[in-house]
Amino acid sequence: MSQFLRGHLRRAANGVALTSIALPALAISISAHAQDVVSSPTSANAAAGGEIIVTGTRRADMSIKDTPLAISAFSGETLERNHVTSIADLRNLDPSVNIQSFGAAQTKIVLRGIDSNVGATTALYLDESAVLGGVGGNILGDGKPGIRLHDIDHVEVLKGPQGTLFGTSSMSGTLRVITRKPDLDTWGGSAEIVGASVKSGNAYGEASVTINAPIVKDVLGIRVTGWTEIGGGYIDQTIKGRMRTNNNDQFVRGVRGQMLFKPSEDFSLLASATHQQIDVDGSQAFQEANGPYLNTSPTVELYSDNYDLYSLTADYDLGFGSIIANGSYSNQQVLNAKDSTPTNINFGVNAPLSFVPRMWFKDYNAELRFSSKFGGPLQIVAGAYYEHSNSLYQTNAIQAPDGIPVCFSYDDCHDNGFANPGRGNSVYEFGTNNRRVIDQYAFYGQADYKIVDTLTATLGLRYFSADIHDVVTNLQTVFPDFVFGNVTTPSVTGDSKGSNSKTSYNAALLWQATNDISLYARAASGFRLGGVNTATSLAQEAGVVFPGTYNPDSLWSYEIGVKGYLLDRAIFFDLTGYHVDWKNQQLSASAPGAFAYTINAGKTSSNGVEFNTTIKPVTGLSLMGNVTYVDSKLEEDLPADVVSAGTIGNKGDRVPLSPKWSASASAEYEAPLAGDLSGFVQGNILYHGASYSTFNRANEFDTYLPDYTLIGARLGVRTDGWEASLYVDNLGDKVPYLGINNSTDGTRVFTARPRTVGARLRANF
C-alpha cells in the first residue's frame, strides 16, 4: 500500500504547489484597480439584450438567431458564474445535453436520445482540434478525456447531426469548447481558489491560475492556464474486513499553454499544448445492492487518465475569405481497474480477481479549409480532413490476494514472474491486446445562398473514406478450465482489414421573419464507422459464437425551429421540434460467459422538443430556463440471434438511459452595495427524468434509474476585479444515478457528491 500512499502525497504536493501560486495571485489581483482587469471578449454572450454570437458554421461569426440549427451557447462569464469547470457540469445549464458520468473523468455526451454503449455519438472539439479518445468494452463512457473548463471564451452545443462540417462521431451533435486566446496588448490574468466540505466525505479543493503575457506588443503573446482538484471522496469500500473510508478522492492536474503570433493583420499562427492527469485511488461507484456510498468489492478499483493535446492553427485572410489550417496530435493513456471476483467464482476460481483494462491511444488529424467573405449572396466553406488513429486496448485478468493486483499489465506481470506456466502457478489469468488503426480521409463543402434578403438556403455534403485494421493478440489464456491448465504464449488470433465510406448531407432554410425573430427548417444526416468484433480466444474456447463484424450506422434528422428576441430584447428564446430515424444502430450485446460484442440493432426513432430561454425582466435580475422532451424507441424487434444471446428488445421499447423529460432553471439577482461593490444571490435546479439501462425489463442486467432533482445556491459579493462567494451543491443531499455499469460482477452506480458546502474566491489582475 505504500506506493499508493506515496502517490497520494505526490499528487497532494502538486496541488499545494499550484495553490501556492494561486493564493499570491489572488492577493495581488484583489488589490488591483478595476482598470487593470484584462479579459478577452466573449463570443457567446448568453445574456438577454445582447447578440449571441457563435462560430458553429465554420464560416464566420454569426448570431445564433441567424444560424439554421438548434444551438445552446454559454459565455465564459456564464460558465464562471455557475462554477462550470467540467463537461459534465454543462447538464446544469442545458438538460438537453444528457451527460452520463462515470467518475472523475469518464463521460458520455448524449443528444436527442441518440445513445449508444459503443463509441461516441457526439463530437467534441477544443478550438479547431477534434478531441478523440480510445474506447473498449470496460473503458466507460465514450472514451473522450474529462477535459476541465478553465479560462474558456465560450461553449457551443450544436444539436442534431453535424456530419457535414464535423465528421463521423457528430451524428447527434457537436460540442465545441473555445478557449480564450492570448491578448497581444496587455499583461493580466486571473486566479481562483475553492474550498469545500462534503457531507460524510473528505474535504475538497480547487485552484486555477491564468497568466497572459504580450511578449512583443501586438505581434507575439502567450497565455498559460493551470488547474488542480484535490479530495472530495465519499465512497467507502471494505477490503478483507477493513474499511477504506472516502476512498475515491480525485487528483487532477492540468495545464494549457498557448502562443499567438500575428505578424500582420492578415495572418495569425496559434500554437497550443494541453496536458491533464486525473487519478483516483479507489472505487468511484457504489454497488446498488449495498445502498448509497458503499462498495464491498474485495479488490481496489484504481483509475488513471493521462491526456496530451498539441495543435497548430494558421489563419490567413485573403480579403474575400480565409484559409484555415489546423494540425493536432493527441495521446491518451487510461487504466480502469475493476473488481471481477464474482466472475472468477463463476469460472470455479475462488480467488480475488481484478480486471484491469488499459488503453493507449494516439491520434493525428489535420484539416484545411476555405471560408468565404464574398460580397454577394453566396457564401461557402470547403475543406479536407485527414485522421490517423492508433489505439491499443488491453484486457488483463489479474489475481489480487491482498486486495491490490500484483501487477497492472501483461508486460509487468510477465517480467515479474506472475505469468508462470504450470497448473495453478499463473496469477495472471488471461489477457488480450486489441489494436485498431484507422486512416480516414474526408472532403466537405457547404454553401449559403441568400435567395432574398430575408430567406437563406443552406446545402452541404461530406464524403469520407476510412481504412480499418484490427489485430487481436491473445497474450495468455489458460486451458481448458481457464486457470488450472496450460499457460499459452502470445499469439495473433485475429487480423482483419476493412473499409467504410459514406456521404452525409445537410439542407436548411432560414427565414428572418423580423429583425429579431427567425424560423428555420433543416434536414441532415449523420454516421459512425463500423468495425470488427475482437473475440478473445477465451470466448472461442468457451464455445461462444457471435458476429465477427458490425456495420456503420447512420441516421437522418428533421427539425423545425423558431428563435429570437422579444420585448425589446429582454427575452431570448429558442424552440425546436425534431424527428430522427436511426438505422443499423450499434450497441453492445452480451453473450453467455460474460463476453461482450457489438451488434447492428435495427431501427430506432427519436422525437422531441427543446425549449430554452434567457430573460432579464429588470436590471440586475437574470433568469434561464430549459425544458427537453425526448421519445426515443425501437421501431422493430431486435434480431433473433441477438435476443438468443441475451439482449432482448421489442418494437416500442425505449432506448436505454434516455429520459423523456428533463428541465433546468436558474436565477441570479445582483444589486449594488457600495461604490463598485455589489452583492448577488443565485439558485439553480436540475430535473432529470427516469430511464432504464437496457431496452427491455426481461434483460438480465436491466436496471431502473430513478428521476432526480438537484438544487444549488450561491451567495456573494463582487466588483469588476474580484468575486467572493459561499455556495452549496446538491442542497437536498440526493443520490442521483449519473452513470451505471451492469455486469456479472454486479450493478455499480456512479453518483454526485453528497451535499457540498464551500467558499470560492476569484479575481482578475
Tab-separated table of N, CA and C in Angstrom, residues 100-103 105-108 134-144 285 303 334 336 338 357 739-742 748 750:
chain	number	residue	atom	x	y	z
A	100	GLN	N	-23.820	11.400	-19.252
A	100	GLN	CA	-23.688	10.304	-18.306
A	100	GLN	C	-22.256	10.320	-17.757
A	101	SER	N	-22.152	10.308	-16.438
A	101	SER	CA	-20.854	10.450	-15.779
A	101	SER	C	-20.455	9.155	-15.092
A	102	PHE	N	-19.172	8.800	-15.232
A	102	PHE	CA	-18.636	7.591	-14.615
A	102	PHE	C	-17.407	7.948	-13.786
A	103	GLY	N	-17.586	8.905	-12.878
A	103	GLY	CA	-16.499	9.298	-12.009
A	103	GLY	C	-15.844	10.588	-12.425
A	105	ALA	N	-13.564	11.425	-14.594
A	105	ALA	CA	-13.164	11.762	-15.954
A	105	ALA	C	-14.064	11.179	-17.030
A	106	GLN	N	-14.533	9.958	-16.862
A	106	GLN	CA	-15.235	9.285	-17.951
A	106	GLN	C	-16.673	9.806	-18.081
A	107	THR	N	-17.025	10.207	-19.288
A	107	THR	CA	-18.362	10.706	-19.564
A	107	THR	C	-18.836	10.192	-20.916
A	108	LYS	N	-20.124	10.330	-21.126
A	108	LYS	CA	-20.716	10.084	-22.434
A	108	LYS	C	-21.688	11.223	-22.716
A	134	GLY	N	-9.643	6.706	-26.835
A	134	GLY	CA	-9.785	5.279	-27.071
A	134	GLY	C	-11.001	4.712	-26.370
A	135	VAL	N	-11.602	3.696	-26.970
A	135	VAL	CA	-12.749	3.021	-26.369
A	135	VAL	C	-12.475	1.525	-26.305
A	136	GLY	N	-13.105	0.880	-25.332
A	136	GLY	CA	-13.015	-0.559	-25.161
A	136	GLY	C	-14.154	-0.995	-24.271
A	137	GLY	N	-14.396	-2.298	-24.209
A	137	GLY	CA	-15.556	-2.802	-23.506
A	137	GLY	C	-15.625	-2.410	-22.044
A	138	ASN	N	-14.494	-2.141	-21.398
A	138	ASN	CA	-14.503	-1.799	-19.984
A	138	ASN	C	-13.936	-0.412	-19.709
A	139	ILE	N	-13.707	0.368	-20.757
A	139	ILE	CA	-13.417	1.795	-20.602
A	139	ILE	C	-14.756	2.490	-20.743
A	140	LEU	N	-15.288	3.022	-19.656
A	140	LEU	CA	-16.649	3.530	-19.646
A	140	LEU	C	-16.749	4.864	-20.379
A	141	GLY	N	-17.998	5.230	-20.723
A	141	GLY	CA	-18.217	6.467	-21.442
A	141	GLY	C	-17.880	6.318	-22.910
A	142	ASP	N	-17.609	7.449	-23.565
A	142	ASP	CA	-17.314	7.421	-24.999
A	142	ASP	C	-15.827	7.570	-25.288
A	143	GLY	N	-14.985	7.423	-24.254
A	143	GLY	CA	-13.538	7.425	-24.456
A	143	GLY	C	-12.884	8.781	-24.412
A	144	LYS	N	-13.667	9.855	-24.501
A	144	LYS	CA	-13.063	11.187	-24.515
A	144	LYS	C	-12.530	11.537	-23.127
A	285	ALA	N	-17.735	4.168	-7.607
A	285	ALA	CA	-19.142	3.782	-7.663
A	285	ALA	C	-19.490	2.929	-6.458
A	303	TYR	N	-8.132	4.216	-10.884
A	303	TYR	CA	-8.401	4.868	-12.171
A	303	TYR	C	-7.327	5.898	-12.452
A	334	VAL	N	-5.100	5.272	-20.339
A	334	VAL	CA	-6.141	5.064	-19.342
A	334	VAL	C	-5.926	3.719	-18.660
A	336	ASN	N	-8.229	1.472	-15.822
A	336	ASN	CA	-9.527	1.488	-15.146
A	336	ASN	C	-9.775	0.132	-14.485
A	338	LYS	N	-11.115	-2.807	-12.235
A	338	LYS	CA	-12.465	-3.113	-11.759
A	338	LYS	C	-12.457	-4.496	-11.127
A	357	PRO	N	-8.420	-3.198	-17.433
A	357	PRO	CA	-8.306	-2.748	-18.820
A	357	PRO	C	-7.349	-1.569	-18.917
A	739	GLY	N	-24.524	7.615	-13.786
A	739	GLY	CA	-23.982	6.619	-14.696
A	739	GLY	C	-24.124	5.256	-14.067
A	740	ILE	N	-24.176	4.228	-14.897
A	740	ILE	CA	-24.390	2.882	-14.358
A	740	ILE	C	-23.574	1.885	-15.156
A	741	ASN	N	-23.071	0.865	-14.470
A	741	ASN	CA	-22.296	-0.195	-15.109
A	741	ASN	C	-22.822	-1.533	-14.604
A	742	ASN	N	-23.446	-2.301	-15.508
A	742	ASN	CA	-24.042	-3.592	-15.165
A	742	ASN	C	-23.201	-4.726	-15.723
A	748	ARG	N	-23.060	-1.349	-10.572
A	748	ARG	CA	-22.345	-0.244	-9.944
A	748	ARG	C	-23.001	1.072	-10.349
A	750	PHE	N	-22.745	5.239	-10.345
A	750	PHE	CA	-21.921	6.441	-10.228
A	750	PHE	C	-22.856	7.604	-9.917
